[in-house]
mmCIF file of C-alpha atoms in Angstrom:
data_model
loop_
_atom_site.group_PDB
_atom_site.id
_atom_site.type_symbol
_atom_site.label_atom_id
_atom_site.label_comp_id
_atom_site.label_asym_id
_atom_site.label_seq_id
_atom_site.Cartn_x
_atom_site.Cartn_y
_atom_site.Cartn_z
ATOM 1 C CA MET A 2 0.000 0.000 0.000
ATOM 2 C CA ASN A 3 1.267 3.460 -0.903
ATOM 3 C CA LYS A 4 2.047 5.555 2.181
ATOM 4 C CA TYR A 5 0.035 8.432 0.729
ATOM 5 C CA ASP A 6 -3.123 6.318 1.002
ATOM 6 C CA TYR A 7 -3.159 7.307 4.685
ATOM 7 C CA THR A 8 -3.043 11.060 4.086
ATOM 8 C CA TYR A 9 -6.822 11.576 4.207
ATOM 9 C CA ALA A 10 -7.276 9.250 7.176
ATOM 10 C CA VAL A 11 -4.557 11.018 9.155
ATOM 11 C CA ALA A 12 -6.100 14.412 8.348
ATOM 12 C CA ARG A 13 -9.427 13.185 9.763
ATOM 13 C CA ILE A 14 -7.664 11.914 12.856
ATOM 14 C CA ARG A 15 -5.879 15.237 13.389
ATOM 15 C CA ALA A 16 -9.242 17.018 13.357
ATOM 16 C CA ASN A 17 -10.611 14.603 15.964
ATOM 17 C CA GLU A 18 -7.512 14.774 18.142
ATOM 18 C CA ALA A 19 -8.485 18.343 18.963
ATOM 19 C CA LYS A 20 -11.677 17.001 20.561
ATOM 20 C CA LEU A 21 -9.829 14.826 23.053
ATOM 21 C CA LEU A 22 -9.979 16.126 26.603
ATOM 22 C CA SER A 23 -6.971 17.984 27.910
ATOM 23 C CA GLN A 24 -5.365 17.210 31.263
ATOM 24 C CA GLN A 25 -6.843 20.476 32.532
ATOM 25 C CA GLN A 26 -10.345 19.361 31.555
ATOM 26 C CA LEU A 27 -9.893 15.983 33.221
ATOM 27 C CA SER A 28 -8.578 17.747 36.310
ATOM 28 C CA SER A 29 -11.731 19.860 36.386
ATOM 29 C CA VAL A 30 -13.896 16.734 36.460
ATOM 30 C CA ILE A 31 -11.774 15.238 39.246
ATOM 31 C CA ALA A 32 -12.076 18.463 41.247
ATOM 32 C CA ALA A 33 -15.892 18.497 41.069
ATOM 33 C CA PRO A 34 -17.267 18.477 44.639
ATOM 34 C CA THR A 35 -19.968 15.866 43.931
ATOM 35 C CA PHE A 36 -20.742 13.064 41.501
ATOM 36 C CA ASP A 37 -23.628 15.052 39.984
ATOM 37 C CA GLU A 38 -21.381 18.041 39.375
ATOM 38 C CA ALA A 39 -18.703 15.801 37.845
ATOM 39 C CA LEU A 40 -21.322 14.318 35.523
ATOM 40 C CA ARG A 41 -22.514 17.797 34.560
ATOM 41 C CA ARG A 42 -18.961 18.820 33.688
ATOM 42 C CA VAL A 43 -18.536 15.705 31.539
ATOM 43 C CA SER A 44 -21.758 16.627 29.759
ATOM 44 C CA ASP A 45 -20.436 20.150 29.171
ATOM 45 C CA LEU A 46 -17.356 18.573 27.575
ATOM 46 C CA GLY A 47 -19.483 16.993 24.866
ATOM 47 C CA TYR A 48 -20.621 13.648 26.278
ATOM 48 C CA ASP A 49 -24.281 12.645 26.059
ATOM 49 C CA THR A 50 -24.963 11.722 29.683
ATOM 50 C CA ASP A 51 -28.769 11.614 29.557
ATOM 51 C CA GLY A 52 -28.759 7.826 29.945
ATOM 52 C CA GLY A 53 -26.086 7.797 32.639
ATOM 53 C CA TYR A 54 -22.320 7.857 32.446
ATOM 54 C CA ILE A 55 -21.815 4.187 31.571
ATOM 55 C CA ARG A 56 -24.015 4.480 28.501
ATOM 56 C CA ALA A 57 -22.335 7.769 27.592
ATOM 57 C CA LEU A 58 -18.860 6.211 27.675
ATOM 58 C CA ASP A 59 -19.978 3.125 25.763
ATOM 59 C CA LYS A 60 -21.542 5.346 23.109
ATOM 60 C CA ARG A 61 -18.315 7.348 22.737
ATOM 61 C CA ALA A 62 -16.265 4.132 22.485
ATOM 62 C CA ARG A 63 -18.451 2.957 19.606
ATOM 63 C CA ALA A 64 -18.109 6.325 17.887
ATOM 64 C CA VAL A 65 -14.306 6.185 18.159
ATOM 65 C CA ASP A 66 -14.176 2.737 16.580
ATOM 66 C CA GLU A 67 -16.664 3.686 13.869
ATOM 67 C CA LEU A 68 -14.376 6.583 12.970
ATOM 68 C CA VAL A 69 -11.120 4.613 13.086
ATOM 69 C CA PHE A 70 -12.323 1.508 11.273
ATOM 70 C CA GLY A 71 -14.282 3.622 8.831
ATOM 71 C CA ILE A 72 -11.316 5.646 7.582
ATOM 72 C CA VAL A 73 -8.341 3.285 7.773
ATOM 73 C CA PRO A 74 -7.483 2.207 4.200
ATOM 74 C CA ASP A 75 -6.775 -1.402 5.200
ATOM 75 C CA LYS A 76 -8.759 -2.608 8.225
ATOM 76 C CA SER A 77 -6.656 -5.748 8.552
ATOM 77 C CA MET A 78 -3.773 -3.530 9.683
ATOM 78 C CA LEU A 79 -5.645 -3.151 12.985
ATOM 79 C CA ASP A 80 -6.338 -6.863 13.524
ATOM 80 C CA SER A 81 -3.564 -7.183 16.107
ATOM 81 C CA LEU A 82 -5.280 -4.550 18.267
ATOM 82 C CA ILE A 83 -8.633 -6.307 18.455
ATOM 83 C CA ILE A 84 -8.049 -10.052 18.091
ATOM 84 C CA LYS A 85 -8.061 -10.307 21.895
ATOM 85 C CA ASN A 86 -11.791 -9.506 21.702
ATOM 86 C CA ASP A 87 -12.363 -12.558 19.505
ATOM 87 C CA PHE A 88 -10.668 -14.812 22.024
ATOM 88 C CA ALA A 89 -12.633 -13.163 24.844
ATOM 89 C CA ASN A 90 -15.761 -14.104 22.915
ATOM 90 C CA LEU A 91 -14.464 -17.645 22.537
ATOM 91 C CA LYS A 92 -13.972 -17.925 26.311
ATOM 92 C CA LEU A 93 -17.410 -16.515 26.986
ATOM 93 C CA CYS A 94 -19.109 -18.892 24.551
ATOM 94 C CA LEU A 95 -17.307 -21.972 25.869
ATOM 95 C CA LYS A 96 -18.239 -21.182 29.456
ATOM 96 C CA ALA A 97 -21.824 -20.382 28.468
ATOM 97 C CA LEU A 98 -22.051 -23.691 26.613
ATOM 98 C CA VAL A 99 -20.644 -25.762 29.468
ATOM 99 C CA CYS A 100 -22.683 -23.978 32.147
ATOM 100 C CA GLY A 101 -25.886 -23.648 30.141
ATOM 101 C CA LYS A 102 -25.865 -19.838 30.274
ATOM 102 C CA SER A 103 -26.789 -17.133 27.759
ATOM 103 C CA THR A 104 -24.341 -14.807 26.013
ATOM 104 C CA ASP A 105 -27.005 -12.202 25.175
ATOM 105 C CA GLY A 106 -25.526 -8.705 25.247
ATOM 106 C CA LEU A 107 -22.128 -9.964 26.397
ATOM 107 C CA LEU A 108 -20.180 -10.503 23.161
ATOM 108 C CA THR A 109 -17.340 -8.022 22.627
ATOM 109 C CA THR A 110 -16.746 -5.780 19.622
ATOM 110 C CA PRO A 111 -14.916 -4.623 17.565
ATOM 111 C CA SER A 112 -13.617 -7.999 16.505
ATOM 112 C CA VAL A 113 -11.805 -9.551 13.568
ATOM 113 C CA TYR A 114 -14.459 -12.242 13.148
ATOM 114 C CA ASP A 115 -18.248 -12.139 13.454
ATOM 115 C CA PRO A 116 -19.077 -12.787 17.147
ATOM 116 C CA GLU A 117 -22.383 -14.447 16.286
ATOM 117 C CA GLU A 118 -20.637 -16.897 13.980
ATOM 118 C CA ILE A 119 -18.106 -17.709 16.697
ATOM 119 C CA LYS A 120 -20.985 -18.343 19.086
ATOM 120 C CA LYS A 121 -22.825 -20.530 16.561
ATOM 121 C CA TYR A 122 -19.846 -22.775 15.828
ATOM 122 C CA VAL A 123 -18.835 -23.068 19.487
ATOM 123 C CA PHE A 124 -22.336 -24.032 20.586
ATOM 124 C CA GLU A 125 -22.742 -26.482 17.704
ATOM 125 C CA ARG A 126 -19.209 -27.829 18.330
ATOM 126 C CA LYS A 127 -18.218 -27.255 14.730
ATOM 127 C CA ASN A 128 -14.567 -26.644 15.483
ATOM 128 C CA ASP A 129 -13.558 -26.899 11.822
ATOM 129 C CA LYS A 130 -15.820 -23.941 10.991
ATOM 130 C CA LEU A 131 -14.051 -21.616 13.414
ATOM 131 C CA PRO A 132 -11.207 -19.379 12.176
ATOM 132 C CA GLU A 133 -8.108 -21.546 11.963
ATOM 133 C CA CYS A 134 -6.283 -19.461 14.558
ATOM 134 C CA MET A 135 -8.952 -20.267 17.172
ATOM 135 C CA ARG A 136 -9.415 -24.012 16.642
ATOM 136 C CA HIS A 137 -6.703 -25.299 18.951
ATOM 137 C CA ALA A 138 -7.734 -22.899 21.735
ATOM 138 C CA ASP A 139 -11.363 -23.963 21.303
ATOM 139 C CA ARG A 140 -10.534 -27.689 21.505
ATOM 140 C CA SER A 141 -8.213 -27.240 24.485
ATOM 141 C CA GLY A 142 -10.557 -24.905 26.348
ATOM 142 C CA TYR A 143 -13.564 -27.179 25.818
ATOM 143 C CA ARG A 144 -11.654 -30.266 26.936
ATOM 144 C CA ILE A 145 -10.379 -28.550 30.086
ATOM 145 C CA LEU A 146 -13.791 -27.159 31.006
ATOM 146 C CA THR A 147 -15.686 -30.399 30.440
ATOM 147 C CA GLN A 148 -13.138 -32.819 31.876
ATOM 148 C CA THR A 149 -11.612 -30.883 34.778
ATOM 149 C CA ARG A 150 -13.784 -27.773 35.280
ATOM 150 C CA PHE A 151 -10.471 -25.938 35.766
ATOM 151 C CA ALA A 152 -11.708 -22.605 34.370
ATOM 152 C CA GLN A 153 -8.502 -20.762 35.274
ATOM 153 C CA LEU A 154 -6.413 -23.131 33.184
ATOM 154 C CA ALA A 155 -8.847 -22.844 30.270
ATOM 155 C CA ASP A 156 -8.625 -19.049 30.501
ATOM 156 C CA SER A 157 -4.829 -19.203 30.526
ATOM 157 C CA VAL A 158 -4.649 -21.420 27.444
ATOM 158 C CA ILE A 159 -7.051 -19.224 25.477
ATOM 159 C CA ASP A 160 -5.437 -15.983 26.627
ATOM 160 C CA ARG A 161 -2.031 -17.246 25.535
ATOM 161 C CA ALA A 162 -3.451 -18.147 22.124
ATOM 162 C CA ALA A 163 -4.831 -14.601 21.881
ATOM 163 C CA MET A 164 -1.405 -13.123 22.593
ATOM 164 C CA GLU A 165 0.272 -15.398 20.066
ATOM 165 C CA GLN A 166 -2.235 -14.394 17.405
ATOM 166 C CA THR A 167 -1.749 -10.727 18.298
ATOM 167 C CA LEU A 168 1.927 -11.108 17.402
ATOM 168 C CA LEU A 169 1.151 -13.026 14.203
ATOM 169 C CA PHE A 170 -1.294 -10.351 12.992
ATOM 170 C CA ALA A 171 1.218 -7.614 13.835
ATOM 171 C CA ALA A 172 3.877 -9.449 11.817
ATOM 172 C CA LYS A 173 1.435 -9.867 8.939
ATOM 173 C CA ALA A 174 0.780 -6.114 8.949
ATOM 174 C CA ASP A 175 4.493 -5.657 8.202
ATOM 175 C CA ASN A 176 4.577 -2.351 10.050
ATOM 176 C CA ASP A 177 7.076 -1.320 12.722
ATOM 177 C CA VAL A 178 4.467 0.500 14.812
ATOM 178 C CA MET A 179 2.064 -2.433 14.891
ATOM 179 C CA ARG A 180 4.886 -4.820 15.791
ATOM 180 C CA GLU A 181 6.206 -2.606 18.585
ATOM 181 C CA VAL A 182 2.763 -2.089 20.120
ATOM 182 C CA ALA A 183 1.979 -5.804 19.902
ATOM 183 C CA GLU A 184 5.306 -6.810 21.429
ATOM 184 C CA ALA A 185 4.830 -4.354 24.300
ATOM 185 C CA PHE A 186 1.262 -5.548 24.910
ATOM 186 C CA VAL A 187 2.281 -9.227 24.993
ATOM 187 C CA ALA A 188 5.343 -8.640 27.171
ATOM 188 C CA LEU A 189 3.368 -6.571 29.679
ATOM 189 C CA THR A 190 0.608 -9.185 29.736
ATOM 190 C CA ASP A 191 3.119 -12.000 30.269
ATOM 191 C CA ILE A 192 4.580 -10.111 33.218
ATOM 192 C CA LYS A 193 1.144 -9.587 34.765
ATOM 193 C CA VAL A 194 0.183 -13.228 34.284
ATOM 194 C CA LEU A 195 3.419 -14.535 35.797
ATOM 195 C CA TYR A 196 3.129 -12.264 38.825
ATOM 196 C CA ARG A 197 -0.365 -13.626 39.453
ATOM 197 C CA THR A 198 0.908 -17.189 39.197
ATOM 198 C CA ILE A 199 3.672 -16.425 41.695
ATOM 199 C CA LYS A 200 1.135 -15.048 44.165
ATOM 200 C CA ALA A 201 -1.095 -18.075 43.579
ATOM 201 C CA LYS A 202 1.898 -20.416 44.045
ATOM 202 C CA LYS A 203 1.364 -22.117 40.685
ATOM 203 C CA GLU A 204 3.709 -24.765 39.345
ATOM 204 C CA GLU A 205 6.244 -23.980 36.620
ATOM 205 C CA SER A 206 4.275 -26.196 34.206
ATOM 206 C CA PHE A 207 1.206 -23.962 34.654
ATOM 207 C CA MET A 208 3.326 -20.857 34.048
ATOM 208 C CA LEU A 209 4.665 -22.272 30.787
ATOM 209 C CA ARG A 210 1.132 -22.885 29.527
ATOM 210 C CA ALA A 211 -0.006 -19.399 30.526
ATOM 211 C CA VAL A 212 2.533 -17.125 28.826
ATOM 212 C CA ALA A 213 3.388 -16.435 25.202
ATOM 213 C CA GLU A 214 6.736 -16.131 23.475
ATOM 214 C CA CYS A 215 7.757 -12.553 22.739
ATOM 215 C CA ALA A 216 10.794 -10.631 21.543
ATOM 216 C CA ALA A 217 11.414 -8.846 24.845
ATOM 217 C CA PHE A 218 12.626 -11.928 26.725
ATOM 218 C CA ASP A 219 12.973 -15.676 26.409
ATOM 219 C CA LYS A 220 9.846 -17.446 27.665
ATOM 220 C CA LYS A 221 11.692 -20.277 29.393
ATOM 221 C CA ASP A 222 14.075 -17.865 31.109
ATOM 222 C CA ILE A 223 11.386 -15.621 32.558
ATOM 223 C CA VAL A 224 9.270 -18.596 33.644
ATOM 224 C CA ARG A 225 12.300 -20.174 35.320
ATOM 225 C CA ALA A 226 12.887 -16.906 37.190
ATOM 226 C CA ALA A 227 9.237 -16.655 38.196
ATOM 227 C CA ALA A 228 9.183 -20.247 39.427
ATOM 228 C CA LYS A 229 11.987 -19.381 41.878
ATOM 229 C CA GLY A 230 9.863 -16.657 43.473
ATOM 230 C CA GLU A 231 9.141 -12.956 43.505
ATOM 231 C CA GLU A 232 12.683 -11.756 44.187
ATOM 232 C CA SER A 233 14.114 -13.755 41.301
ATOM 233 C CA PHE A 234 11.288 -12.570 39.038
ATOM 234 C CA PHE A 235 11.936 -8.875 39.652
ATOM 235 C CA GLU A 236 15.699 -9.385 39.343
ATOM 236 C CA PHE A 237 15.118 -10.862 35.879
ATOM 237 C CA LEU A 238 12.856 -7.967 34.894
ATOM 238 C CA SER A 239 15.405 -5.399 36.061
ATOM 239 C CA HIS A 240 17.384 -6.184 32.920
ATOM 240 C CA THR A 241 14.453 -5.571 30.550
ATOM 241 C CA PRO A 242 12.808 -2.373 29.218
ATOM 242 C CA PHE A 243 9.858 -3.092 31.543
ATOM 243 C CA ALA A 244 11.768 -2.898 34.824
ATOM 244 C CA LYS A 245 10.185 0.352 36.035
ATOM 245 C CA THR A 246 6.678 -0.588 34.926
ATOM 246 C CA ALA A 247 6.952 -4.000 36.602
ATOM 247 C CA GLN A 248 7.713 -2.393 39.973
ATOM 248 C CA SER A 249 4.140 -1.074 40.042
ATOM 249 C CA LEU A 250 2.949 -4.675 40.529
ATOM 250 C CA LYS A 251 4.143 -4.313 44.113
ATOM 251 C CA VAL A 252 1.663 -1.474 44.605
ATOM 252 C CA SER A 253 -1.482 -3.029 43.150
ATOM 253 C CA PRO A 254 -2.883 -4.680 40.002
ATOM 254 C CA ALA A 255 -4.670 -1.415 39.177
ATOM 255 C CA GLU A 256 -1.399 0.526 39.380
ATOM 256 C CA TYR A 257 0.236 -1.958 37.030
ATOM 257 C CA GLU A 258 -2.615 -1.619 34.515
ATOM 258 C CA LYS A 259 -2.170 2.141 34.670
ATOM 259 C CA LYS A 260 1.606 1.987 34.169
ATOM 260 C CA SER A 261 1.220 -0.549 31.344
ATOM 261 C CA ASP A 262 -1.154 1.766 29.507
ATOM 262 C CA GLU A 263 1.262 4.632 30.028
ATOM 263 C CA TYR A 264 4.113 2.535 28.638
ATOM 264 C CA ILE A 265 2.201 1.906 25.416
ATOM 265 C CA LEU A 266 1.154 5.557 25.280
ATOM 266 C CA GLY A 267 4.862 6.371 25.407
ATOM 267 C CA VAL A 268 5.565 4.004 22.504
ATOM 268 C CA LEU A 269 2.864 5.649 20.416
ATOM 269 C CA ASP A 270 3.844 9.180 21.413
ATOM 270 C CA ARG A 271 7.203 8.664 19.708
ATOM 271 C CA VAL A 272 5.634 7.837 16.339
ATOM 272 C CA LYS A 273 2.256 9.568 16.233
ATOM 273 C CA ASN A 274 3.479 12.508 14.134
ATOM 274 C CA ASP A 275 4.096 10.434 10.999
ATOM 275 C CA PRO A 276 1.681 12.021 8.452
ATOM 276 C CA PHE A 277 1.793 9.129 5.990
ATOM 277 C CA GLY A 278 1.311 5.977 8.050
ATOM 278 C CA ILE A 279 -0.980 4.179 10.452
ATOM 279 C CA ALA A 280 0.784 5.383 13.612
ATOM 280 C CA PRO A 281 -1.393 8.520 14.175
ATOM 281 C CA ILE A 282 -4.547 6.423 13.776
ATOM 282 C CA VAL A 283 -3.438 3.825 16.300
ATOM 283 C CA ALA A 284 -2.221 6.537 18.667
ATOM 284 C CA PHE A 285 -5.552 8.353 18.452
ATOM 285 C CA ARG A 286 -7.556 5.199 19.191
ATOM 286 C CA PHE A 287 -5.390 4.396 22.187
ATOM 287 C CA ALA A 288 -5.554 7.981 23.487
ATOM 288 C CA ALA A 289 -9.333 8.102 23.044
ATOM 289 C CA ASN A 290 -9.750 4.800 24.867
ATOM 290 C CA THR A 291 -7.463 6.032 27.624
ATOM 291 C CA GLU A 292 -9.700 9.077 27.995
ATOM 292 C CA LEU A 293 -12.688 6.751 28.397
ATOM 293 C CA ILE A 294 -10.864 4.649 30.970
ATOM 294 C CA ASN A 295 -9.974 7.802 32.898
ATOM 295 C CA LEU A 296 -13.540 9.091 32.871
ATOM 296 C CA ARG A 297 -14.863 5.693 33.960
ATOM 297 C CA ILE A 298 -12.405 5.685 36.860
ATOM 298 C CA ILE A 299 -13.191 9.273 37.837
ATOM 299 C CA LEU A 300 -16.977 8.994 37.682
ATOM 300 C CA SER A 301 -17.096 5.615 39.381
ATOM 301 C CA ALA A 302 -14.844 6.928 42.131
ATOM 302 C CA LYS A 303 -16.958 10.076 42.517
ATOM 303 C CA HIS A 304 -20.091 7.938 42.720
ATOM 304 C CA ASN A 305 -18.492 5.943 45.552
ATOM 305 C CA GLY A 306 -17.242 8.986 47.431
ATOM 306 C CA MET A 307 -13.530 8.393 46.860
ATOM 307 C CA PRO A 308 -11.246 11.298 47.853
ATOM 308 C CA GLU A 309 -9.795 13.490 45.108
ATOM 309 C CA ASP A 310 -6.144 12.557 45.778
ATOM 310 C CA SER A 311 -6.930 8.855 45.419
ATOM 311 C CA ILE A 312 -8.676 9.486 42.113
ATOM 312 C CA ARG A 313 -5.708 11.420 40.724
ATOM 313 C CA GLU A 314 -3.403 8.516 41.562
ATOM 314 C CA ARG A 315 -5.481 6.193 39.384
ATOM 315 C CA VAL A 316 -5.732 8.371 36.275
ATOM 316 C CA ARG A 317 -3.546 7.484 33.293
ATOM 317 C CA GLY A 318 -1.322 9.960 31.495
ATOM 318 C CA ALA A 319 0.344 13.131 32.677
ATOM 319 C CA ASP A 320 -0.268 14.524 36.159
ATOM 320 C CA VAL A 321 -3.741 16.004 36.511
#
């Protein structure tokens, strides 16, 4: 694809970037004395809050994806960003099938594949009709759930398959930005997963099944370090680009999620000014979704009476 094919799309993105909330605007919402006042300020900033803040944020998320996927010249370039939603749908459908539950209103979009088709083939056990990249995860997940009821292991196997496919789609895109974002996402996810397994005192064999290979570190080496315990794990990570981010695991899972998002924001910030490629589009989508995460955190915290300082600690991005 010619790099100039992205010129129009990037121009549209630049126009919409101006609509993203500034740190000052977010700070104003945080500083609101009550939940109702915070909601009013969000409404003044352009959100339709008539149906409540959750509906308002969901509506904005859909609008962001309609914009991004509507203007990108080649939608498959974004597959690595959303394939995790397909595997989340696979997990949901398998559990619903085994437990006799409904998936109504629970399937996740945007996705690479039609969620209703995934549901149909999972429920009918037509494994060969599923996308090829999901067949092994479907067979393994179904076998684990029906034979052992070990849902955590089934989740781990499917989540690892999602990460592996994320890397494959990024490689297929043949774009440095997509590869770097995918590698960072998988590495950060591997670190989170391994820390959880350490805390849960899982065996090394479980760890190996739960994490994906990535360019940032050798899978066997990091699993071996994790199996020896927390001190060995953090010593290993101290020699990787994720050393500082990993330290936030010691604070809380929420702090690690925040620092992971900020790490990827930093990756995208370095490349978002390219006027001829996909980088500004990916950076905009991530920034817009970060804004939504921040507003969800702020409004939920306001609704529950959380103090202002605690809210500021949880918000992603620059100090607000």
